[in-house]
Coordinates of C-alpha atoms in Angstrom, one line a residue:
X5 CA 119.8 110.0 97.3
X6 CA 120.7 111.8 94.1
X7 CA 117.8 114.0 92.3
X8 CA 117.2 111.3 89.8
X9 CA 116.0 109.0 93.0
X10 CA 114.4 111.5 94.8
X11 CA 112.4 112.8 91.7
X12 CA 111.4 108.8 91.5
X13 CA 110.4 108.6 94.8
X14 CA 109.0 112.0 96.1
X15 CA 108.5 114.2 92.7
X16 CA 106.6 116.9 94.5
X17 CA 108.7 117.2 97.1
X18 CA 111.4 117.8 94.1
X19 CA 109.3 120.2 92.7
X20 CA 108.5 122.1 96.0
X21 CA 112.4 122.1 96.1
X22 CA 113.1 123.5 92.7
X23 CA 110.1 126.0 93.2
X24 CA 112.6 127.5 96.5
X25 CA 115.6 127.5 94.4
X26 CA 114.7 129.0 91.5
X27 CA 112.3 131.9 93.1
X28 CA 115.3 132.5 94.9
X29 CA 117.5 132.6 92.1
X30 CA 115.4 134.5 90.0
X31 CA 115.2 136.8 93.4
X32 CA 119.0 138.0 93.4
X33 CA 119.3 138.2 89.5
X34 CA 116.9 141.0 89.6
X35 CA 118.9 142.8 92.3
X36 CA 117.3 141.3 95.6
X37 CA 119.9 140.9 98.5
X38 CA 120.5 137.1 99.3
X39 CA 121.5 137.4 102.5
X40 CA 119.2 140.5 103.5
X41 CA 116.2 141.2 101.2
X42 CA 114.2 144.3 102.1
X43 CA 110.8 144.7 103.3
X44 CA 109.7 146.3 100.6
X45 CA 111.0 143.1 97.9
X46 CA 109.7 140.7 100.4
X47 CA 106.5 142.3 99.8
X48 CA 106.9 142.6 96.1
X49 CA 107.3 139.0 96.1
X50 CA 104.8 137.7 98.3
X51 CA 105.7 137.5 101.6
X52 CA 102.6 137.2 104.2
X53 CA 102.0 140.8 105.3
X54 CA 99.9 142.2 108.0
X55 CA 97.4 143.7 107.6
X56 CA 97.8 143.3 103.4
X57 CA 97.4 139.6 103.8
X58 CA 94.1 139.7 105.8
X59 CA 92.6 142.7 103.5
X60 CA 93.0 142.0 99.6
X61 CA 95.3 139.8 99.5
X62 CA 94.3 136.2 100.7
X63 CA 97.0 134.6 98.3
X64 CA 100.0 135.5 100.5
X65 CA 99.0 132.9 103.1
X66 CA 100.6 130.8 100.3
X67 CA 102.8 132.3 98.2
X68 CA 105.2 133.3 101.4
X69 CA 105.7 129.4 102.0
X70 CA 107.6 129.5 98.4
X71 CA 109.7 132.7 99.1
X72 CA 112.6 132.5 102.1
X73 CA 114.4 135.7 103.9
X74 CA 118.2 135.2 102.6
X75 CA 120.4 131.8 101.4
X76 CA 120.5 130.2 105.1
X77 CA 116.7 130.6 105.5
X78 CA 116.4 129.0 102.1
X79 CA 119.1 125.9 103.1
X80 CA 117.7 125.2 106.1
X81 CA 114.0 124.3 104.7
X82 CA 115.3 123.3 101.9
X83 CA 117.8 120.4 103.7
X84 CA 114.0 119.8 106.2
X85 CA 111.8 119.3 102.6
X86 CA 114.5 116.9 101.3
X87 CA 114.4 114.7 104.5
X88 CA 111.0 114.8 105.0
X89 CA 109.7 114.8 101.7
X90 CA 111.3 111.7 100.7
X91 CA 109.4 109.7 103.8
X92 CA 106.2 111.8 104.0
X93 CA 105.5 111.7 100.1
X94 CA 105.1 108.0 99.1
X95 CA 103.5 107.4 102.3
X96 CA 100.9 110.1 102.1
X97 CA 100.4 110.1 98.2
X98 CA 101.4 112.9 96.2
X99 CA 98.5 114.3 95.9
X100 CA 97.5 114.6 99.6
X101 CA 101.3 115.3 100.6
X102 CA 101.0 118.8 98.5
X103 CA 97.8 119.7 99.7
X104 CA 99.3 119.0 103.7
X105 CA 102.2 121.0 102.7
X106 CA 99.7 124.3 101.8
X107 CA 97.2 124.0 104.1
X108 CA 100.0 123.8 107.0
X109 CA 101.5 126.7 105.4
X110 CA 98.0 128.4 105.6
X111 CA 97.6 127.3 109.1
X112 CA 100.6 128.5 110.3
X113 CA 100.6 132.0 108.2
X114 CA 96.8 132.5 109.7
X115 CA 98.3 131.6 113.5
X116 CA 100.7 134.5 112.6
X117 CA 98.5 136.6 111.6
X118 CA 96.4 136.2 114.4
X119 CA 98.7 136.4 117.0
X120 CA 100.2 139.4 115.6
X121 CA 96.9 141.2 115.3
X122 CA 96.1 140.2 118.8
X123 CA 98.7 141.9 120.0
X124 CA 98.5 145.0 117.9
X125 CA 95.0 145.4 119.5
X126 CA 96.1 145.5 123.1
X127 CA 99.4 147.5 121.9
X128 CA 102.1 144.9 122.5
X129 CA 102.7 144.3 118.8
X130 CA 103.2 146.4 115.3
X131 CA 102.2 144.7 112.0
X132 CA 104.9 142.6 110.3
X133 CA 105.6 139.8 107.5
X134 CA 106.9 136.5 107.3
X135 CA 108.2 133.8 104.4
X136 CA 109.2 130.8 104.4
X137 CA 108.3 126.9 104.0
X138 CA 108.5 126.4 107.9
X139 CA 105.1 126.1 108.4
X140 CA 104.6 123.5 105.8
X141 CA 107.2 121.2 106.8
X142 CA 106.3 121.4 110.2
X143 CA 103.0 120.2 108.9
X144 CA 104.8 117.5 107.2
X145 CA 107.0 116.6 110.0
X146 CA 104.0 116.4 112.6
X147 CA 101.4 114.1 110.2
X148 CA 104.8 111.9 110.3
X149 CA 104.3 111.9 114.1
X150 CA 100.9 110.4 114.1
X151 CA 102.2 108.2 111.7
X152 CA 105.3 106.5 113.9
X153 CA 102.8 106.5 116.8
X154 CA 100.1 104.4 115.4
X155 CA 103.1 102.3 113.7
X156 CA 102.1 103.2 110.0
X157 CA 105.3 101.9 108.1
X158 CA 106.5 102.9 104.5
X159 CA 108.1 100.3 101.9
X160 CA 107.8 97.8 104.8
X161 CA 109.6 100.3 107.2
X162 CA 107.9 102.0 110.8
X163 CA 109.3 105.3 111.5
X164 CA 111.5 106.1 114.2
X165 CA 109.7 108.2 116.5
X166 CA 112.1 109.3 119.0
X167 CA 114.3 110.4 115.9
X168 CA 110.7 112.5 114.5
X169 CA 110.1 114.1 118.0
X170 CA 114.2 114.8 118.5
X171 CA 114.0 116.6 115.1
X172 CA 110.7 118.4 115.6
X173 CA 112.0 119.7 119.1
X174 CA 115.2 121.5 117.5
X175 CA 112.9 123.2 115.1
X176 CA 110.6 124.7 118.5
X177 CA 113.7 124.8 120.6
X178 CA 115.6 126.8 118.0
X179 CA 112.7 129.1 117.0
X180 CA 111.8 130.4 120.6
X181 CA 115.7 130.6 121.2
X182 CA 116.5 133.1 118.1
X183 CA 115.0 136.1 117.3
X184 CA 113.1 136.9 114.6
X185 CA 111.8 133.4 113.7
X186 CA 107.9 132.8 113.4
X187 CA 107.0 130.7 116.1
X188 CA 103.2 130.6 115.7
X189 CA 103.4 130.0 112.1
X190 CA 105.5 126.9 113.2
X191 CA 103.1 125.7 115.8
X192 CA 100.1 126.8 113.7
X193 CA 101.3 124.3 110.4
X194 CA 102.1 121.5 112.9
X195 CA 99.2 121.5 114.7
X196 CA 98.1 121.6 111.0
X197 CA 99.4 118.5 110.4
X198 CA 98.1 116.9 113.0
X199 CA 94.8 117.2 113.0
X200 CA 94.7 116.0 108.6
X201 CA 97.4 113.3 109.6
X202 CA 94.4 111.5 111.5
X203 CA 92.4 111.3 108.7
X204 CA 95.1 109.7 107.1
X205 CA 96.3 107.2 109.8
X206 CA 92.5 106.1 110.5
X207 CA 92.0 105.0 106.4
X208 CA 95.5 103.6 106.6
X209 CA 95.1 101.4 109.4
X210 CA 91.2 100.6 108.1
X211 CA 93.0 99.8 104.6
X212 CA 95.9 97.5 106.5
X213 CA 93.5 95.5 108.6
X214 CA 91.1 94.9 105.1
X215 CA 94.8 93.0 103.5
X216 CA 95.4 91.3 106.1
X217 CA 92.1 89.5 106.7
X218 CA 92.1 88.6 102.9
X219 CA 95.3 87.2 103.1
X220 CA 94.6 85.0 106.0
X221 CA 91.4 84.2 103.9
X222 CA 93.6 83.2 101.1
X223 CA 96.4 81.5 103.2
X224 CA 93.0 79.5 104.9
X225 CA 91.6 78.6 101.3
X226 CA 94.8 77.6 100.6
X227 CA 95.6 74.8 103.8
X228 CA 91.8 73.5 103.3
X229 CA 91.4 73.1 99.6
X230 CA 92.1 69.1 98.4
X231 CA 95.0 68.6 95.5
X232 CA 93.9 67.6 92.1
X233 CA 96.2 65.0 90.0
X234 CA 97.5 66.8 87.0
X235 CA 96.1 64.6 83.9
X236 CA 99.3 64.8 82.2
X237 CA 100.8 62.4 84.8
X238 CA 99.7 59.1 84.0
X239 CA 102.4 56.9 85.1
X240 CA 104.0 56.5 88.4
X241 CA 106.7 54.2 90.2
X242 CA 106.1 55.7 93.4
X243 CA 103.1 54.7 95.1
X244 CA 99.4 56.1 93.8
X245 CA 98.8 59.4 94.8
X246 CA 95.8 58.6 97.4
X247 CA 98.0 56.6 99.4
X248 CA 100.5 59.8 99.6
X249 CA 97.5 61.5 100.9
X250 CA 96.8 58.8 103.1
X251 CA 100.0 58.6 104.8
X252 CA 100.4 61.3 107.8
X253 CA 103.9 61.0 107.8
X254 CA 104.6 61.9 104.4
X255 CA 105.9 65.6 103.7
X256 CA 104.6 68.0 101.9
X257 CA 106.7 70.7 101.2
X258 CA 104.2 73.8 99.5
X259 CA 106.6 76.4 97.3
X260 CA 104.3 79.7 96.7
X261 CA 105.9 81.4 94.7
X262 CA 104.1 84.6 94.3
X263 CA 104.2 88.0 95.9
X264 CA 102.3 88.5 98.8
X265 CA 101.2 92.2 97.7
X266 CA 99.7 90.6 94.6
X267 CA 98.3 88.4 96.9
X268 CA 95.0 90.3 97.3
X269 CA 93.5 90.6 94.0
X270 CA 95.1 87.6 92.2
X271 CA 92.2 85.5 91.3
X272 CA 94.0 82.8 89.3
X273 CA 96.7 81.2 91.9
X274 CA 98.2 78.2 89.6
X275 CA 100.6 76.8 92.4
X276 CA 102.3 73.6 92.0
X277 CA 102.8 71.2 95.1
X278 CA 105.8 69.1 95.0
X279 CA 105.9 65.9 96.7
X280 CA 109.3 64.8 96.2
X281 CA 108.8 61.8 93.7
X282 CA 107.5 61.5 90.1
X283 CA 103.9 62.7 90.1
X284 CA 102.8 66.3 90.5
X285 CA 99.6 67.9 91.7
X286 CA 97.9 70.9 90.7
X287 CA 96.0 73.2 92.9
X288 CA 92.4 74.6 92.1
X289 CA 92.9 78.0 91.6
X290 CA 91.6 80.3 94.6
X291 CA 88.9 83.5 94.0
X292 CA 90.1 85.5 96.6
X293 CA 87.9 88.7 97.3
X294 CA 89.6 91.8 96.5
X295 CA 90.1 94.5 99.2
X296 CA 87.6 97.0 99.8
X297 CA 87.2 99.4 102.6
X298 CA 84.2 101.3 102.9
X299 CA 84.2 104.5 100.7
X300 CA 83.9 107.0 104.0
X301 CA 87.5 105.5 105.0
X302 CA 88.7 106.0 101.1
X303 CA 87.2 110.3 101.6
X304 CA 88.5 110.4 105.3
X305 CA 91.5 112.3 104.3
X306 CA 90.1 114.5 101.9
X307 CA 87.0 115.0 103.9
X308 CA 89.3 116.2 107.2
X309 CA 91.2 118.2 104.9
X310 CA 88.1 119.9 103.0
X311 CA 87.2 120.7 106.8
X312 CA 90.7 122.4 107.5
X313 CA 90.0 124.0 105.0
X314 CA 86.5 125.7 105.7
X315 CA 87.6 126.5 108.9
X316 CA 90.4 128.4 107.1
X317 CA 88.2 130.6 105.4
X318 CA 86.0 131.4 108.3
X319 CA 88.9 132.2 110.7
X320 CA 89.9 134.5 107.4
X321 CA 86.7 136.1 106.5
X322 CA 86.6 136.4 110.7
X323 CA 89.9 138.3 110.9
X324 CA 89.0 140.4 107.3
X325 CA 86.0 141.8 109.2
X326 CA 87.7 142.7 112.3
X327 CA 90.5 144.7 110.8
X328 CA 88.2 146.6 108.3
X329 CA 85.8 147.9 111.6
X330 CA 88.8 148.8 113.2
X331 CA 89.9 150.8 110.2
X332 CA 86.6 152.3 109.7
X333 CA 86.9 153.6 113.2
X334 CA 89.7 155.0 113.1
X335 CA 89.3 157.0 110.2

């Protein structure tokens, strides 16, 4: 897919792509090493740092899912947007695909943080940072999960879910088997991911089962309804048209010509029936009832992530106020 297609099909995913790139870019022109960037430019630039991160500075739980520690950190998520991007984004919207992306990035920068400030309270850690989009595409890659197992398809298509869980497993695998990578900030953004993906599976499959009653509404109008002669044909040397009707062994070919994804709010069907000989009838047109789910299953999504969300702040605000006793004692 070249960047024309893919900024056609997933533009935010694009422009999470070109926000990695360039950052990075802009990174080495100013002197930053590409291959091993200090501690003290990570910080500079945004990276989520204990305990700065859960003191004054709340923005690094997403500003380190834009910045990457060297070229093969950057390649890697940048090769695991691109491939899940250009799935996850149509599917979810583009919209709700950029708010999964943060909040998994949140969720898994919070895990981090938590974990790493558990251990520093019973010794067996020291505080640290982390970068990277990892947490947001494992976000991404885990609401794609729910979505192969409850059969959501995209442009027609159901995802392959052996080929989602094969991919998400190298991710785990390879971050418990190398050192240095942040495993609870990948669990934390897929777990993440999980939780909003119901919210959008449950409206989806609401939203699928609303088509495909109306269309079996309008495909029943359709069988049921009795032809009309067209006025305009006033002269026939094939038999009248109610003995046509009359005869069961006549056939009736029906040509619909329309597309069935229009199908639902087209209220003015003019559809011609052709009966093989001279005269032509004309179908009443059918009203079909355009669909409508109920406005709780249109909010799900948003609702279950404005939840994540809240519980975000409050496992922030919970952390904040631990560190800052712990510093008070200690001083």
């Amino acid at each position: 897919m070249t960047i024309q297609q893919l900024l056609k099909t997933a533009p935010v995913s694009t422009l999470l792509l070109v926000s990695f790139i360039g950052l990075f870019i802009i990174q080495v022109l100013l002197g930053v090493d590409a291959n091993n960037p200090s501690t003290q430019a990570l910080i500079y630039w945004g990276a989520n740092a204990l305990p700065l991160t859960m003191e004054d500075d709340p923005w690094r739980l997403v500003s380190s899912a834009f910045l990457h520690i060297g070229l093969m950190h950057l390649l890697f998520n940048g090769f695991a947007m691109y491939f899940f991007g250009q799935v996850a984004e149509p599917m979810f919207g583009s919209v709700k695909f950029l708010a999964l992306f943060l909040l998994a990035a949140i969720g898994g920068n919070l895990l981090n943080n938590y974990v790493t400030w558990q251990g520093i309270l019973d010794g067996s850690a020291q505080p640290g940072l982390s970068a990277g989009a990892s947490g947001g595409i494992m976000g991404i890659g885990a609401a794609l999960l729910i979505a192969a197992l409850f059969k959501i398809s995209v442009n027609g298509m159901v995802l392959n879910l052996k080929s989602l869980i094969f991919i998400m497993g190298i991710n785990l695998v390879y971050g418990f088997a190398v050192p240095g990578i942040d495993n609870a900030g990948h669990i934390g953004g897929a777990i993440t991911g999980l939780v909003i993906a119901l919210g959008f599976v449950f409206a989806q499959r609401q939203r699928q089962g609303a088509q495909q009653q109306a269309i079996a509404e309008y495909q029943s109008a359709l069988t049921n309804q009795l032809p009309i002669a067209d006025p305009q044909v006033t002269d026939y040397n094939d038999p009248p048209l109610r003995d046509i009707f009359s005869d069961n062994t006549s056939q009736i070919p029906v040509n619909l010509e329309h597309d069935s994804a229009s199908t639902v709010n087209n209220t003015d069907v003019n559809t011609t029936i052709n009966y093989n000989n001279p005269a032509y009838v004309s179908v009443k047109p059918v009203a079909i009832k355009p669909v409508k789910i109920s406005m709780i299953w249109q909010l799900l999504p948003w609702l279950m992530m404005l939840i994540v969300l809240i519980g975000f702040v409050w496992w922030w605000q919970d952390m904040h106020n631990q560190i800052l006793q712990v510093l008070a004692a200690n001083e």
